[in-house]
């Protein structure tokens, strides 16, 4: 089955720095990838997604990079702010599947 | 509007009680999901409804019983739960059940089983 792992369970950055959160997946048939932000006491919040026919997608202050060769996904947050402090989950799905498989999560702490 | 609402926010129940969790979305989404999340863990899929039909049951114990009365509503009926069932229960919805659209999550119901 699919497994999704994060390289670091915690990440601490200074306000204004760029943050990079990494994720690895195991199933080469995965073709949809998504990042969520979860603040304490809240449900996961959609950040950005990418399909396997792309290798980069940008949003507001966020960029997702997909490397299908090594089955690696990353989330870059530019000019990180204290409000970005949260747990970030990557998740992926295989085409036609309704099931998202979540990674373990990285806790991002932004120091002022 | 990308809002999924869940009630109640918090629920404390004994092991002999029967209770229900409710979820609602008005985005016209045709797929709805129940997840269970333990502390410091990722969400775990429990059930998927696609076009109001149960399409995935992740081998969830029968003390959890989902129901989809219509395309906007999703319920989770709880009966004879165990203390280890205490968790955050999250509802989500997506445009369709093909797995290729983002899922929007509600705030969750924090369940404590005593």
Coordinates of C-alpha atoms in Angstrom, one line a residue:
Chain A
X1 CA 0.0 0.0 0.0
X2 CA 0.9 3.6 -0.1
X3 CA 3.0 5.2 2.6
X4 CA 3.9 8.8 2.9
X5 CA 6.7 10.1 5.1
X6 CA 8.1 13.4 6.1
X7 CA 11.8 14.0 6.5
X8 CA 11.6 16.1 9.7
X9 CA 8.9 16.0 12.3
X10 CA 9.8 19.6 13.5
X11 CA 11.1 22.7 11.8
X12 CA 12.0 26.0 13.5
X13 CA 12.6 29.1 11.4
X14 CA 13.0 32.8 12.0
X15 CA 10.3 35.2 10.9
X16 CA 11.0 36.4 7.4
X17 CA 13.0 33.3 6.4
X18 CA 11.9 30.9 3.8
X19 CA 10.7 27.5 5.0
X20 CA 10.9 24.2 3.1
X21 CA 9.0 21.1 4.3
X22 CA 9.7 17.8 2.6
X23 CA 7.7 14.7 2.0
X24 CA 8.4 11.3 0.3
X25 CA 5.8 8.9 -1.1
X26 CA 6.1 5.3 -2.0
X27 CA 3.5 4.5 -4.7
X28 CA 4.7 5.5 -8.1
X29 CA 1.1 5.4 -9.3
X30 CA 0.2 8.3 -7.1
X31 CA -0.8 11.2 -9.3
X32 CA -2.4 13.8 -7.0
X33 CA -0.6 15.5 -4.2
X34 CA -1.9 18.1 -1.6
X35 CA -0.6 20.0 1.3
X36 CA -2.6 20.9 4.4
X37 CA -2.0 23.2 7.3
X38 CA -3.5 22.3 10.7
X39 CA -3.5 24.8 13.5
X40 CA -4.1 23.7 17.1
X41 CA -7.7 22.8 17.7
X42 CA -8.7 23.2 14.1
X43 CA -9.4 21.0 11.1
X44 CA -6.8 20.8 8.3
X45 CA -6.8 23.7 5.9
X46 CA -6.1 23.3 2.2
X47 CA -3.0 25.1 1.1
X48 CA -2.1 23.9 -2.4
X49 CA -2.3 20.9 -4.6
X50 CA -0.4 19.5 -7.7
X51 CA -1.1 16.8 -10.2
X52 CA 1.5 14.5 -11.6
X53 CA 1.6 16.2 -15.0
X54 CA 3.2 19.2 -13.3
X55 CA 6.5 19.6 -11.4
X56 CA 5.9 23.0 -9.9
X57 CA 2.9 25.0 -8.8
X58 CA 2.8 28.4 -7.1
X59 CA 0.3 30.0 -4.8
X60 CA 0.3 33.0 -2.6
X61 CA 3.7 32.8 -0.8
X62 CA 3.7 29.0 -1.3
X63 CA 5.3 26.8 -3.9
X64 CA 4.9 23.0 -4.3
X65 CA 7.6 21.1 -6.1
X66 CA 7.1 17.5 -7.3
X67 CA 9.9 15.2 -8.3
X68 CA 8.4 12.0 -9.6
X69 CA 11.7 10.4 -10.3
X70 CA 12.6 10.2 -6.6
X71 CA 9.0 10.3 -5.4
X72 CA 9.6 13.5 -3.4
X73 CA 7.3 16.5 -2.7
X74 CA 8.2 19.8 -1.0
X75 CA 6.3 22.8 0.2
X76 CA 8.1 26.1 0.2
X77 CA 6.8 29.0 2.2
X78 CA 8.3 32.4 1.4
X79 CA 8.8 35.1 4.1
X80 CA 7.5 32.9 6.8
X81 CA 5.3 34.6 9.4
X82 CA 4.2 33.7 12.9
X83 CA 0.8 32.9 11.6
X84 CA 2.4 30.1 9.6
X85 CA 3.1 28.2 12.7
X86 CA 1.2 25.0 12.5
X87 CA 1.5 21.3 11.6
X88 CA 1.8 20.7 7.9
X89 CA 0.6 17.5 6.3
X90 CA 1.3 16.2 2.8
X91 CA -1.1 13.7 1.3
X92 CA -1.4 11.8 -2.0
X93 CA -3.9 9.8 -3.9
X94 CA -3.8 7.4 -6.8
X95 CA -5.9 8.4 -9.9
X96 CA -9.5 7.4 -9.6
X97 CA -9.1 6.7 -5.9
X98 CA -11.2 8.6 -3.3
X99 CA -8.6 7.9 -0.6
X100 CA -6.0 10.4 0.5
X101 CA -3.0 9.0 2.3
X102 CA -1.5 11.4 4.8
X103 CA 2.1 11.8 5.9
X104 CA 3.0 12.0 9.5
X105 CA 3.2 15.8 9.6
X106 CA 5.8 18.5 10.3
X107 CA 5.4 21.0 13.1
X108 CA 6.6 24.4 11.9
X109 CA 7.5 27.0 14.5
X110 CA 8.2 30.5 13.5
X111 CA 10.2 32.5 15.9
X112 CA 9.7 36.3 16.0
Chain B
X1 CA -17.7 29.6 0.4
X2 CA -15.5 26.6 1.3
X3 CA -17.1 25.9 4.6
X4 CA -17.8 22.5 6.1
X5 CA -19.6 22.7 9.5
X6 CA -19.7 20.1 12.2
X7 CA -21.7 19.7 15.3
X8 CA -21.2 19.4 18.2
X9 CA -17.7 20.9 18.8
X10 CA -17.2 18.7 21.8
X11 CA -18.9 15.6 23.0
X12 CA -18.4 13.5 26.2
X13 CA -20.2 10.2 26.2
X14 CA -20.2 7.0 28.3
X15 CA -19.6 3.6 26.9
X16 CA -23.3 2.7 26.9
X17 CA -24.5 5.9 25.3
X18 CA -25.7 6.5 21.7
X19 CA -24.8 9.8 20.1
X20 CA -24.5 11.2 16.6
X21 CA -22.0 13.6 14.9
X22 CA -23.3 15.8 12.2
X23 CA -21.6 17.4 9.2
X24 CA -23.0 19.8 6.6
X25 CA -21.6 21.4 3.4
X26 CA -23.3 23.7 0.9
X27 CA -20.7 23.7 -1.8
X28 CA -22.5 21.2 -4.1
X29 CA -19.8 18.6 -3.4
X30 CA -20.7 15.0 -4.2
X31 CA -18.2 13.2 -2.0
X32 CA -18.1 13.4 1.8
X33 CA -15.6 11.8 4.2
X34 CA -15.2 10.9 7.9
X35 CA -11.7 10.8 9.4
X36 CA -10.5 10.1 12.9
X37 CA -7.4 11.9 14.2
X38 CA -5.6 11.1 17.4
X39 CA -3.3 13.6 19.1
X40 CA -0.1 14.3 17.1
X41 CA -1.1 11.9 14.3
X42 CA -2.4 12.5 10.8
X43 CA -6.1 12.0 9.9
X44 CA -7.1 8.4 9.2
X45 CA -9.8 7.8 6.7
X46 CA -12.9 6.0 8.1
X47 CA -15.6 6.2 5.5
X48 CA -16.3 7.8 2.0
X49 CA -19.6 8.6 0.5
X50 CA -19.7 9.3 -3.2
X51 CA -23.0 10.5 -4.7
X52 CA -24.7 9.6 -1.4
X53 CA -23.6 5.9 -1.6
X54 CA -21.0 4.4 0.8
X55 CA -18.0 3.7 -1.4
X56 CA -15.2 3.1 1.2
X57 CA -15.3 1.6 4.7
X58 CA -11.8 1.3 6.0
X59 CA -12.6 -1.7 8.2
X60 CA -14.2 0.5 10.8
X61 CA -15.8 -1.3 13.8
X62 CA -19.6 -1.5 13.6
X63 CA -20.0 0.7 16.7
X64 CA -19.4 3.5 14.2
X65 CA -22.3 3.8 11.7
X66 CA -22.3 6.4 8.9
X67 CA -25.3 7.8 7.2
X68 CA -25.7 10.2 4.3
X69 CA -29.3 11.5 4.2
X70 CA -28.7 13.7 1.3
X71 CA -25.8 15.2 -0.7
X72 CA -25.3 18.0 1.8
X73 CA -25.4 16.1 5.1
X74 CA -23.3 13.4 6.6
X75 CA -23.9 11.8 10.0
X76 CA -21.8 9.4 12.1
X77 CA -23.8 7.4 14.7
X78 CA -21.9 6.2 17.7
X79 CA -22.9 3.3 20.0
X80 CA -21.1 1.4 22.7
X81 CA -17.8 3.2 22.1
X82 CA -14.5 2.4 23.9
X83 CA -12.2 4.9 25.6
X84 CA -9.7 4.4 22.8
X85 CA -12.2 5.8 20.4
X86 CA -11.6 9.2 22.0
X87 CA -10.3 11.4 19.2
X88 CA -11.0 14.4 16.9
X89 CA -13.5 13.3 14.3
X90 CA -13.2 15.3 11.1
X91 CA -15.6 15.6 8.2
X92 CA -14.5 16.6 4.7
X93 CA -16.0 17.1 1.3
X94 CA -14.7 17.3 -2.2
X95 CA -16.1 18.2 -5.6
X96 CA -16.3 14.5 -6.7
X97 CA -15.2 11.1 -5.5
X98 CA -12.5 10.6 -8.1
X99 CA -9.7 11.6 -5.6
X100 CA -8.4 14.3 -7.9
X101 CA -10.0 17.3 -6.1
X102 CA -9.0 19.0 -2.9
X103 CA -10.9 17.9 0.2
X104 CA -12.2 20.6 2.5
X105 CA -12.3 19.8 6.2
X106 CA -14.6 20.9 8.9
X107 CA -13.3 22.0 12.4
X108 CA -14.0 18.6 13.9
X109 CA -15.8 17.2 16.9
X110 CA -13.6 16.5 19.9
X111 CA -15.0 13.2 21.3
X112 CA -14.2 11.9 24.8
X113 CA -15.4 8.4 25.8
X114 CA -15.6 7.8 29.5

